[in-house]
Tab-separated table of N, CA and C in Angstrom:
chain	number	residue	atom	x	y	z
A	1	UNK	N	131.076	125.616	92.967
A	1	UNK	CA	129.924	125.594	93.859
A	1	UNK	C	128.930	124.534	93.373
A	2	UNK	N	128.487	123.667	94.258
A	2	UNK	CA	127.550	122.602	93.927
A	2	UNK	C	126.151	122.993	94.376
A	3	UNK	N	125.122	122.532	93.647
A	3	UNK	CA	123.757	122.786	94.129
A	3	UNK	C	123.565	122.086	95.471
A	4	UNK	N	122.707	122.645	96.309
A	4	UNK	CA	122.484	122.080	97.640
A	4	UNK	C	121.993	120.645	97.569
A	5	UNK	N	121.125	120.363	96.607
A	5	UNK	CA	120.552	119.028	96.509
A	5	UNK	C	120.120	118.774	95.071
A	6	UNK	N	120.368	117.557	94.608
A	6	UNK	CA	119.981	117.180	93.251
A	6	UNK	C	119.425	115.766	93.303
A	7	UNK	N	118.285	115.548	92.622
A	7	UNK	CA	117.666	114.229	92.538
A	7	UNK	C	117.643	113.817	91.076
A	8	UNK	N	118.147	112.602	90.809
A	8	UNK	CA	118.125	112.059	89.457
A	8	UNK	C	117.368	110.738	89.471
A	9	UNK	N	116.531	110.528	88.467
A	9	UNK	CA	115.797	109.276	88.301
A	9	UNK	C	116.394	108.539	87.113
A	10	UNK	N	116.445	107.197	87.203
A	10	UNK	CA	117.096	106.380	86.184
A	10	UNK	C	116.105	105.405	85.561
A	11	UNK	N	116.139	105.310	84.230
A	11	UNK	CA	115.294	104.331	83.550
A	11	UNK	C	115.924	102.943	83.622
A	12	UNK	N	117.235	102.868	83.681
A	12	UNK	CA	117.949	101.598	83.833
A	12	UNK	C	118.187	101.337	85.320
A	13	UNK	N	118.271	100.067	85.688
A	13	UNK	CA	118.571	99.717	87.082
A	13	UNK	C	119.999	100.120	87.422
A	14	UNK	N	120.170	100.654	88.619
A	14	UNK	CA	121.497	100.972	89.145
A	14	UNK	C	122.115	99.675	89.652
A	15	UNK	N	123.439	99.586	89.650
A	15	UNK	CA	124.103	98.407	90.212
A	15	UNK	C	123.573	98.156	91.613
A	16	UNK	N	123.165	96.908	91.861
A	16	UNK	CA	122.539	96.546	93.132
A	16	UNK	C	123.384	96.967	94.338
A	17	UNK	N	124.707	96.851	94.228
A	17	UNK	CA	125.588	97.165	95.364
A	17	UNK	C	125.509	98.640	95.777
A	18	UNK	N	125.064	99.508	94.873
A	18	UNK	CA	124.983	100.943	95.174
A	18	UNK	C	123.707	101.311	95.928
A	19	UNK	N	122.657	100.499	95.793
A	19	UNK	CA	121.366	100.809	96.419
A	19	UNK	C	121.475	100.608	97.922
A	20	UNK	N	121.194	101.669	98.685
A	20	UNK	CA	121.295	101.549	100.144
A	20	UNK	C	119.952	101.721	100.856
A	21	UNK	N	118.945	102.237	100.159
A	21	UNK	CA	117.647	102.422	100.808
A	21	UNK	C	116.514	102.264	99.800
A	22	UNK	N	115.324	102.101	100.349
A	22	UNK	CA	114.101	102.022	99.553
A	22	UNK	C	113.098	103.016	100.114
A	23	UNK	N	112.253	103.530	99.245
A	23	UNK	CA	111.176	104.436	99.637
A	23	UNK	C	109.916	103.928	98.961
A	24	UNK	N	108.817	103.880	99.719
A	24	UNK	CA	107.580	103.309	99.211
A	24	UNK	C	106.464	104.349	99.256
A	25	UNK	N	106.025	104.795	98.094
A	25	UNK	CA	104.854	105.663	98.006
A	25	UNK	C	103.654	104.719	98.144
A	26	UNK	N	102.963	104.810	99.278
A	26	UNK	CA	101.896	103.853	99.581
A	26	UNK	C	100.546	104.546	99.671
A	27	UNK	N	99.532	103.814	99.207
A	27	UNK	CA	98.160	104.299	99.287
A	27	UNK	C	97.302	103.248	99.975
A	28	UNK	N	96.387	103.731	100.805
A	28	UNK	CA	95.405	102.881	101.465
A	28	UNK	C	94.056	103.556	101.287
A	29	UNK	N	93.139	102.864	100.633
A	29	UNK	CA	91.817	103.418	100.325
A	29	UNK	C	91.942	104.775	99.622
A	30	UNK	N	92.868	104.795	98.643
A	30	UNK	CA	93.112	105.953	97.787
A	30	UNK	C	93.667	107.164	98.518
A	31	UNK	N	94.208	106.960	99.709
A	31	UNK	CA	94.839	108.065	100.446
A	31	UNK	C	96.307	107.747	100.652
A	32	UNK	N	97.131	108.765	100.590
A	32	UNK	CA	98.566	108.634	100.768
A	32	UNK	C	98.883	108.255	102.214
A	33	UNK	N	99.741	107.273	102.382
A	33	UNK	CA	100.138	106.814	103.715
A	33	UNK	C	101.484	107.427	104.061
A	34	UNK	N	101.522	108.168	105.164
A	34	UNK	CA	102.762	108.739	105.684
A	34	UNK	C	102.958	108.269	107.118
A	35	UNK	N	104.186	108.328	107.574
A	35	UNK	CA	104.501	107.846	108.920
A	35	UNK	C	105.245	108.921	109.706
A	36	UNK	N	105.164	108.781	111.029
A	36	UNK	CA	105.893	109.702	111.914
A	36	UNK	C	106.823	108.888	112.805
A	37	UNK	N	108.105	109.201	112.713
A	37	UNK	CA	109.138	108.558	113.515
A	37	UNK	C	109.006	108.990	114.975
A	38	UNK	N	109.332	108.094	115.884
A	38	UNK	CA	109.222	108.393	117.328
A	38	UNK	C	109.995	109.635	117.755
A	39	UNK	N	111.087	109.919	117.073
A	39	UNK	CA	111.957	111.028	117.477
A	39	UNK	C	111.710	112.319	116.707
A	40	UNK	N	110.664	112.349	115.871
A	40	UNK	CA	110.396	113.538	115.067
A	40	UNK	C	108.915	113.911	115.130
A	41	UNK	N	108.639	115.183	114.864
A	41	UNK	CA	107.255	115.671	114.846
A	41	UNK	C	106.757	115.840	113.415
A	42	UNK	N	107.536	115.402	112.446
A	42	UNK	CA	107.211	115.589	111.036
A	42	UNK	C	106.813	114.264	110.392
A	43	UNK	N	106.194	114.371	109.215
A	43	UNK	CA	105.711	113.202	108.476
A	43	UNK	C	106.695	112.825	107.384
A	44	UNK	N	106.727	111.529	107.053
A	44	UNK	CA	107.612	111.068	105.990
A	44	UNK	C	107.011	109.882	105.251
A	45	UNK	N	107.514	109.665	104.065
A	45	UNK	CA	107.119	108.525	103.249
A	45	UNK	C	107.794	107.292	103.833
A	46	UNK	N	107.094	106.154	103.924
A	46	UNK	CA	107.715	104.942	104.465
A	46	UNK	C	108.950	104.536	103.655
A	47	UNK	N	109.927	103.999	104.354
A	47	UNK	CA	111.141	103.529	103.694
A	47	UNK	C	112.238	103.271	104.696
A	48	UNK	N	113.369	102.849	104.196
A	48	UNK	CA	114.503	102.593	105.068
A	48	UNK	C	115.632	101.918	104.328
A	49	UNK	N	116.649	101.552	105.085
A	49	UNK	CA	117.864	100.962	104.529
A	49	UNK	C	117.736	99.461	104.316
A	50	UNK	N	118.457	98.982	103.331
A	50	UNK	CA	118.543	97.545	103.099
A	50	UNK	C	119.381	96.908	104.200
A	51	UNK	N	118.995	95.724	104.611
A	51	UNK	CA	119.796	94.959	105.557
A	51	UNK	C	120.786	94.107	104.779
A	52	UNK	N	121.810	93.638	105.451
A	52	UNK	CA	122.846	92.828	104.801
A	52	UNK	C	122.212	91.611	104.131
A	53	UNK	N	122.542	91.418	102.847
A	53	UNK	CA	122.043	90.281	102.091
A	53	UNK	C	120.626	90.436	101.557
A	54	UNK	N	120.000	91.569	101.788
A	54	UNK	CA	118.611	91.795	101.382
A	54	UNK	C	118.573	92.527	100.044
A	55	UNK	N	117.659	92.127	99.156
A	55	UNK	CA	117.501	92.885	97.912
A	55	UNK	C	116.498	94.014	98.134
A	56	UNK	N	116.411	94.929	97.167
A	56	UNK	CA	115.573	96.115	97.359
A	56	UNK	C	114.083	95.772	97.437
A	57	UNK	N	113.635	94.765	96.696
A	57	UNK	CA	112.215	94.388	96.760
A	57	UNK	C	111.851	93.846	98.147
A	58	UNK	N	112.656	92.952	98.681
A	58	UNK	CA	112.383	92.417	100.023
A	58	UNK	C	112.518	93.490	101.092
A	59	UNK	N	113.441	94.415	100.905
A	59	UNK	CA	113.575	95.529	101.846
A	59	UNK	C	112.315	96.389	101.835
A	60	UNK	N	111.764	96.640	100.649
A	60	UNK	CA	110.543	97.445	100.543
A	60	UNK	C	109.374	96.741	101.226
A	61	UNK	N	109.234	95.423	101.026
A	61	UNK	CA	108.168	94.676	101.697
A	61	UNK	C	108.325	94.760	103.216
A	62	UNK	N	109.543	94.549	103.700
A	62	UNK	CA	109.806	94.585	105.142
A	62	UNK	C	109.533	95.977	105.709
A	63	UNK	N	110.071	96.996	105.068
A	63	UNK	CA	109.898	98.365	105.570
A	63	UNK	C	108.431	98.793	105.554
A	64	UNK	N	107.705	98.417	104.515
A	64	UNK	CA	106.293	98.785	104.460
A	64	UNK	C	105.539	98.170	105.636
A	65	UNK	N	105.811	96.904	105.938
A	65	UNK	CA	105.176	96.266	107.091
A	65	UNK	C	105.627	96.926	108.395
A	66	UNK	N	106.939	97.072	108.589
A	66	UNK	CA	107.452	97.612	109.848
A	66	UNK	C	106.962	99.029	110.121
A	67	UNK	N	106.808	99.835	109.072
A	67	UNK	CA	106.475	101.244	109.273
A	67	UNK	C	104.985	101.554	109.194
A	68	UNK	N	104.186	100.631	108.630
A	68	UNK	CA	102.750	100.923	108.509
A	68	UNK	C	101.852	99.835	109.070
A	69	UNK	N	102.392	98.641	109.285
A	69	UNK	CA	101.561	97.510	109.688
A	69	UNK	C	100.841	96.868	108.520
A	70	UNK	N	101.215	97.241	107.282
A	70	UNK	CA	100.560	96.683	106.085
A	70	UNK	C	100.716	95.167	106.072
A	71	UNK	N	99.579	94.472	105.953
A	71	UNK	CA	99.577	93.009	105.929
A	71	UNK	C	99.368	92.459	104.527
A	72	UNK	N	98.486	93.098	103.761
A	72	UNK	CA	98.226	92.685	102.382
A	72	UNK	C	98.396	93.916	101.493
A	73	UNK	N	99.218	93.751	100.463
A	73	UNK	CA	99.482	94.887	99.574
A	73	UNK	C	100.090	94.402	98.268
A	74	UNK	N	99.965	95.252	97.251
A	74	UNK	CA	100.642	95.046	95.979
A	74	UNK	C	101.790	96.049	95.930
A	75	UNK	N	102.944	95.557	95.552
A	75	UNK	CA	104.153	96.381	95.547
A	75	UNK	C	104.768	96.347	94.158
A	76	UNK	N	105.100	97.522	93.656
A	76	UNK	CA	105.652	97.623	92.303
A	76	UNK	C	106.835	98.583	92.299
A	77	UNK	N	107.920	98.147	91.672
A	77	UNK	CA	109.107	98.994	91.553
A	77	UNK	C	108.851	100.068	90.501
A	78	UNK	N	109.164	101.312	90.830
A	78	UNK	CA	109.032	102.405	89.862
A	78	UNK	C	110.370	102.645	89.171
A	79	UNK	N	111.409	102.946	89.972
A	79	UNK	CA	112.720	103.236	89.386
A	79	UNK	C	113.763	103.351	90.490
A	80	UNK	N	115.008	103.381	90.067
A	80	UNK	CA	116.096	103.725	90.970
A	80	UNK	C	116.315	105.227	90.857
A	81	UNK	N	116.903	105.810	91.883
A	81	UNK	CA	117.179	107.243	91.858
A	81	UNK	C	118.382	107.543	92.725
A	82	UNK	N	118.908	108.749	92.579
A	82	UNK	CA	120.031	109.177	93.419
A	82	UNK	C	119.732	110.547	93.996
A	83	UNK	N	120.311	110.774	95.152
A	83	UNK	CA	120.252	112.081	95.802
A	83	UNK	C	121.700	112.533	95.978
A	84	UNK	N	122.003	113.712	95.445
A	84	UNK	CA	123.349	114.271	95.558
A	84	UNK	C	123.275	115.510	96.433
A	85	UNK	N	124.058	115.487	97.497
A	85	UNK	CA	124.225	116.654	98.383
A	85	UNK	C	125.688	117.024	98.316
A	86	UNK	N	125.957	118.234	97.849
A	86	UNK	CA	127.322	118.653	97.564
A	86	UNK	C	127.943	117.598	96.659
A	87	UNK	N	128.946	116.850	97.091
A	87	UNK	CA	129.540	115.836	96.212
A	87	UNK	C	129.189	114.420	96.639
A	88	UNK	N	128.407	114.243	97.702
A	88	UNK	CA	128.031	112.911	98.183
A	88	UNK	C	126.778	112.430	97.469
A	89	UNK	N	126.845	111.221	96.892
A	89	UNK	CA	125.726	110.645	96.162
A	89	UNK	C	125.272	109.379	96.873
A	90	UNK	N	123.945	109.257	97.078
A	90	UNK	CA	123.377	108.020	97.629
A	90	UNK	C	122.286	107.544	96.682
A	91	UNK	N	122.104	106.205	96.618
A	91	UNK	CA	121.173	105.606	95.676
A	91	UNK	C	120.077	104.848	96.402
A	92	UNK	N	118.874	104.938	95.847
A	92	UNK	CA	117.739	104.220	96.406
A	92	UNK	C	116.837	103.708	95.301
A	93	UNK	N	115.838	102.933	95.701
A	93	UNK	CA	114.831	102.454	94.769
A	93	UNK	C	113.471	102.949	95.246
A	94	UNK	N	112.685	103.468	94.328
A	94	UNK	CA	111.361	103.987	94.618
A	94	UNK	C	110.319	102.938	94.232
A	95	UNK	N	109.393	102.668	95.151
A	95	UNK	CA	108.325	101.696	94.938
A	95	UNK	C	106.969	102.368	95.089
A	96	UNK	N	105.964	101.723	94.533
A	96	UNK	CA	104.570	102.130	94.670
A	96	UNK	C	103.824	100.964	95.303
A	97	UNK	N	103.034	101.238	96.340
A	97	UNK	CA	102.276	100.177	97.008
A	97	UNK	C	100.818	100.574	97.137
A	98	UNK	N	99.963	99.590	96.915
A	98	UNK	CA	98.530	99.737	97.160
A	98	UNK	C	98.208	98.770	98.292
A	99	UNK	N	97.910	99.325	99.463
A	99	UNK	CA	97.676	98.514	100.656
A	99	UNK	C	96.206	98.126	100.738
A	100	UNK	N	95.962	96.829	100.894
A	100	UNK	CA	94.605	96.305	101.040
A	100	UNK	C	94.200	96.143	102.500
A	101	UNK	N	95.175	95.801	103.346
A	101	UNK	CA	94.864	95.543	104.756
A	101	UNK	C	96.010	96.019	105.636
A	102	UNK	N	95.654	96.766	106.672
A	102	UNK	CA	96.634	97.249	107.650
A	102	UNK	C	96.305	96.634	109.000
A	103	UNK	N	97.324	96.059	109.618
A	103	UNK	CA	97.171	95.497	110.954
A	103	UNK	C	97.714	96.460	111.999
A	104	UNK	N	98.006	95.921	113.151
A	104	UNK	CA	98.566	96.711	114.241
A	104	UNK	C	99.957	97.207	113.865
A	105	UNK	N	100.285	98.420	114.244
A	105	UNK	CA	101.595	98.997	113.953
A	105	UNK	C	102.651	98.270	114.781
A	106	UNK	N	103.650	97.654	114.125
A	106	UNK	CA	104.709	96.964	114.874
A	106	UNK	C	105.479	97.930	115.770
A	107	UNK	N	106.087	97.402	116.803
A	107	UNK	CA	106.820	98.211	117.777
A	107	UNK	C	108.258	98.428	117.307
A	108	UNK	N	108.413	99.326	116.326
A	108	UNK	CA	109.725	99.708	115.826
A	108	UNK	C	109.868	101.208	116.032
A	109	UNK	N	110.489	101.911	115.090
A	109	UNK	CA	110.761	103.340	115.265
A	109	UNK	C	109.589	104.250	114.913
A	110	UNK	N	108.552	103.728	114.279
A	110	UNK	CA	107.404	104.546	113.869
A	110	UNK	C	106.344	104.522	114.972
A	111	UNK	N	105.849	105.707	115.320
A	111	UNK	CA	104.847	105.789	116.387
A	111	UNK	C	103.448	106.088	115.871
A	112	UNK	N	103.343	106.505	114.592
A	112	UNK	CA	102.025	106.885	114.080
A	112	UNK	C	102.018	106.804	112.556
A	113	UNK	N	100.886	106.374	112.011
A	113	UNK	CA	100.695	106.470	110.563
A	113	UNK	C	99.525	107.418	110.314
A	114	UNK	N	99.573	108.083	109.175
A	114	UNK	CA	98.509	109.010	108.814
A	114	UNK	C	98.106	108.812	107.372
A	115	UNK	N	96.898	109.216	107.062
A	115	UNK	CA	96.343	109.080	105.721
A	115	UNK	C	96.016	110.473	105.206
A	116	UNK	N	96.556	110.813	104.031
A	116	UNK	CA	96.503	112.183	103.527
A	116	UNK	C	96.009	112.221	102.088
A	117	UNK	N	95.393	113.350	101.741
A	117	UNK	CA	94.998	113.596	100.358
A	117	UNK	C	96.123	114.295	99.590
A	118	UNK	N	97.082	114.867	100.299
A	118	UNK	CA	98.249	115.522	99.700
A	118	UNK	C	99.335	115.606	100.770
A	119	UNK	N	100.535	115.937	100.366
A	119	UNK	CA	101.632	116.043	101.332
A	119	UNK	C	101.387	117.199	102.297
A	120	UNK	N	101.550	116.969	103.589
A	120	UNK	CA	101.402	118.065	104.552
A	120	UNK	C	102.642	118.964	104.519
A	121	UNK	N	102.549	120.117	105.118
A	121	UNK	CA	103.699	121.032	105.127
A	121	UNK	C	104.786	120.581	106.102
A	122	UNK	N	104.435	119.790	107.105
A	122	UNK	CA	105.409	119.343	108.097
A	122	UNK	C	106.051	118.024	107.661
A	123	UNK	N	107.023	118.112	106.731
A	123	UNK	CA	107.695	116.931	106.205
A	123	UNK	C	109.099	116.800	106.785
A	124	UNK	N	109.537	115.573	106.983
A	124	UNK	CA	110.899	115.329	107.463
A	124	UNK	C	111.915	115.703	106.388
A	125	UNK	N	111.620	115.373	105.134
A	125	UNK	CA	112.541	115.642	104.023
A	125	UNK	C	111.824	116.473	102.959
A	126	UNK	N	111.525	117.744	103.237
A	126	UNK	CA	110.719	118.541	102.301
A	126	UNK	C	111.405	118.825	100.971
A	127	UNK	N	112.715	118.703	100.917
A	127	UNK	CA	113.427	118.950	99.668
A	127	UNK	C	113.474	117.714	98.768
A	128	UNK	N	113.037	116.549	99.278
A	128	UNK	CA	113.093	115.302	98.499
A	128	UNK	C	111.702	114.696	98.280
A	129	UNK	N	110.910	114.589	99.336
A	129	UNK	CA	109.659	113.844	99.269
A	129	UNK	C	108.676	114.323	98.199
A	130	UNK	N	108.505	115.613	97.959
A	130	UNK	CA	107.577	116.027	96.890
A	130	UNK	C	107.990	115.512	95.510
A	131	UNK	N	109.293	115.428	95.246
A	131	UNK	CA	109.770	114.932	93.955
A	131	UNK	C	109.515	113.433	93.813
A	132	UNK	N	109.685	112.693	94.916
A	132	UNK	CA	109.422	111.255	94.874
A	132	UNK	C	107.934	110.980	94.662
A	133	UNK	N	107.082	111.742	95.337
A	133	UNK	CA	105.642	111.574	95.153
A	133	UNK	C	105.235	111.920	93.718
A	134	UNK	N	105.767	113.005	93.180
A	134	UNK	CA	105.436	113.382	91.804
A	134	UNK	C	105.859	112.286	90.830
A	135	UNK	N	107.040	111.732	91.012
A	135	UNK	CA	107.511	110.655	90.136
A	135	UNK	C	106.560	109.460	90.200
A	136	UNK	N	106.130	109.099	91.408
A	136	UNK	CA	105.218	107.960	91.579
A	136	UNK	C	103.862	108.244	90.939
A	137	UNK	N	103.346	109.443	91.118
A	137	UNK	CA	102.046	109.780	90.531
A	137	UNK	C	102.116	109.818	89.007
A	138	UNK	N	103.222	110.335	88.465
A	138	UNK	CA	103.409	110.325	87.011
A	138	UNK	C	103.459	108.890	86.493
A	139	UNK	N	104.186	108.047	87.190
A	139	UNK	CA	104.291	106.637	86.814
A	139	UNK	C	102.917	105.972	86.855
A	140	UNK	N	102.195	106.212	87.937
A	140	UNK	CA	100.872	105.630	88.140
A	140	UNK	C	99.918	106.041	87.018
A	141	UNK	N	99.891	107.333	86.695
A	141	UNK	CA	98.966	107.809	85.664
A	141	UNK	C	99.348	107.269	84.293
A	142	UNK	N	100.622	107.202	83.963
A	142	UNK	CA	101.055	106.660	82.674
A	142	UNK	C	100.735	105.173	82.574
A	143	UNK	N	100.890	104.459	83.660
A	143	UNK	CA	100.615	103.028	83.660
A	143	UNK	C	99.145	102.768	83.329
A	144	UNK	N	98.243	103.545	83.919
A	144	UNK	CA	96.828	103.322	83.675
A	144	UNK	C	96.362	103.859	82.338
A	145	UNK	N	97.001	104.887	81.835
A	145	UNK	CA	96.682	105.369	80.491
A	145	UNK	C	97.036	104.298	79.475
A	146	UNK	N	98.189	103.650	79.645
A	146	UNK	CA	98.622	102.599	78.724
A	146	UNK	C	97.708	101.380	78.815
A	147	UNK	N	97.226	101.029	79.988
A	147	UNK	CA	96.351	99.872	80.161
A	147	UNK	C	94.993	100.092	79.496
A	148	UNK	N	94.542	101.333	79.429
A	148	UNK	CA	93.240	101.647	78.838
A	148	UNK	C	93.237	101.536	77.319
A	149	UNK	N	94.398	101.526	76.721
A	149	UNK	CA	94.478	101.498	75.248
A	149	UNK	C	94.209	100.136	74.704
């Protein structure tokens, strides 16, 4: 019997060929940025799949713009991670973004962006997104503690 879902974070980079998606924990004016897909009533962290020939950093930049309208931002890679459901494993890269300027929302699959102080209860992926946010917040706090020394 396999656990329903398992998330693993990696300190080393995963082989690039295995990475199929990116997820971006984004903040705008110190508030968490979440998006709502046109076909869903729930909120999710911005992200998506890599396109052919695209690296994970460029995919994160593209997805952040397409899903939030972010025009100016700082983007930083946190880590690679995997999600295992039963015996199927998929790999992604987690990023942290600080958005300085948001423009008009592009006409793609996202119909709304929201700004939150914490994750709402209506999440598209409630078994994954809280762990990704916690990892990003832990990374963020450790980064600034080290800079203060």
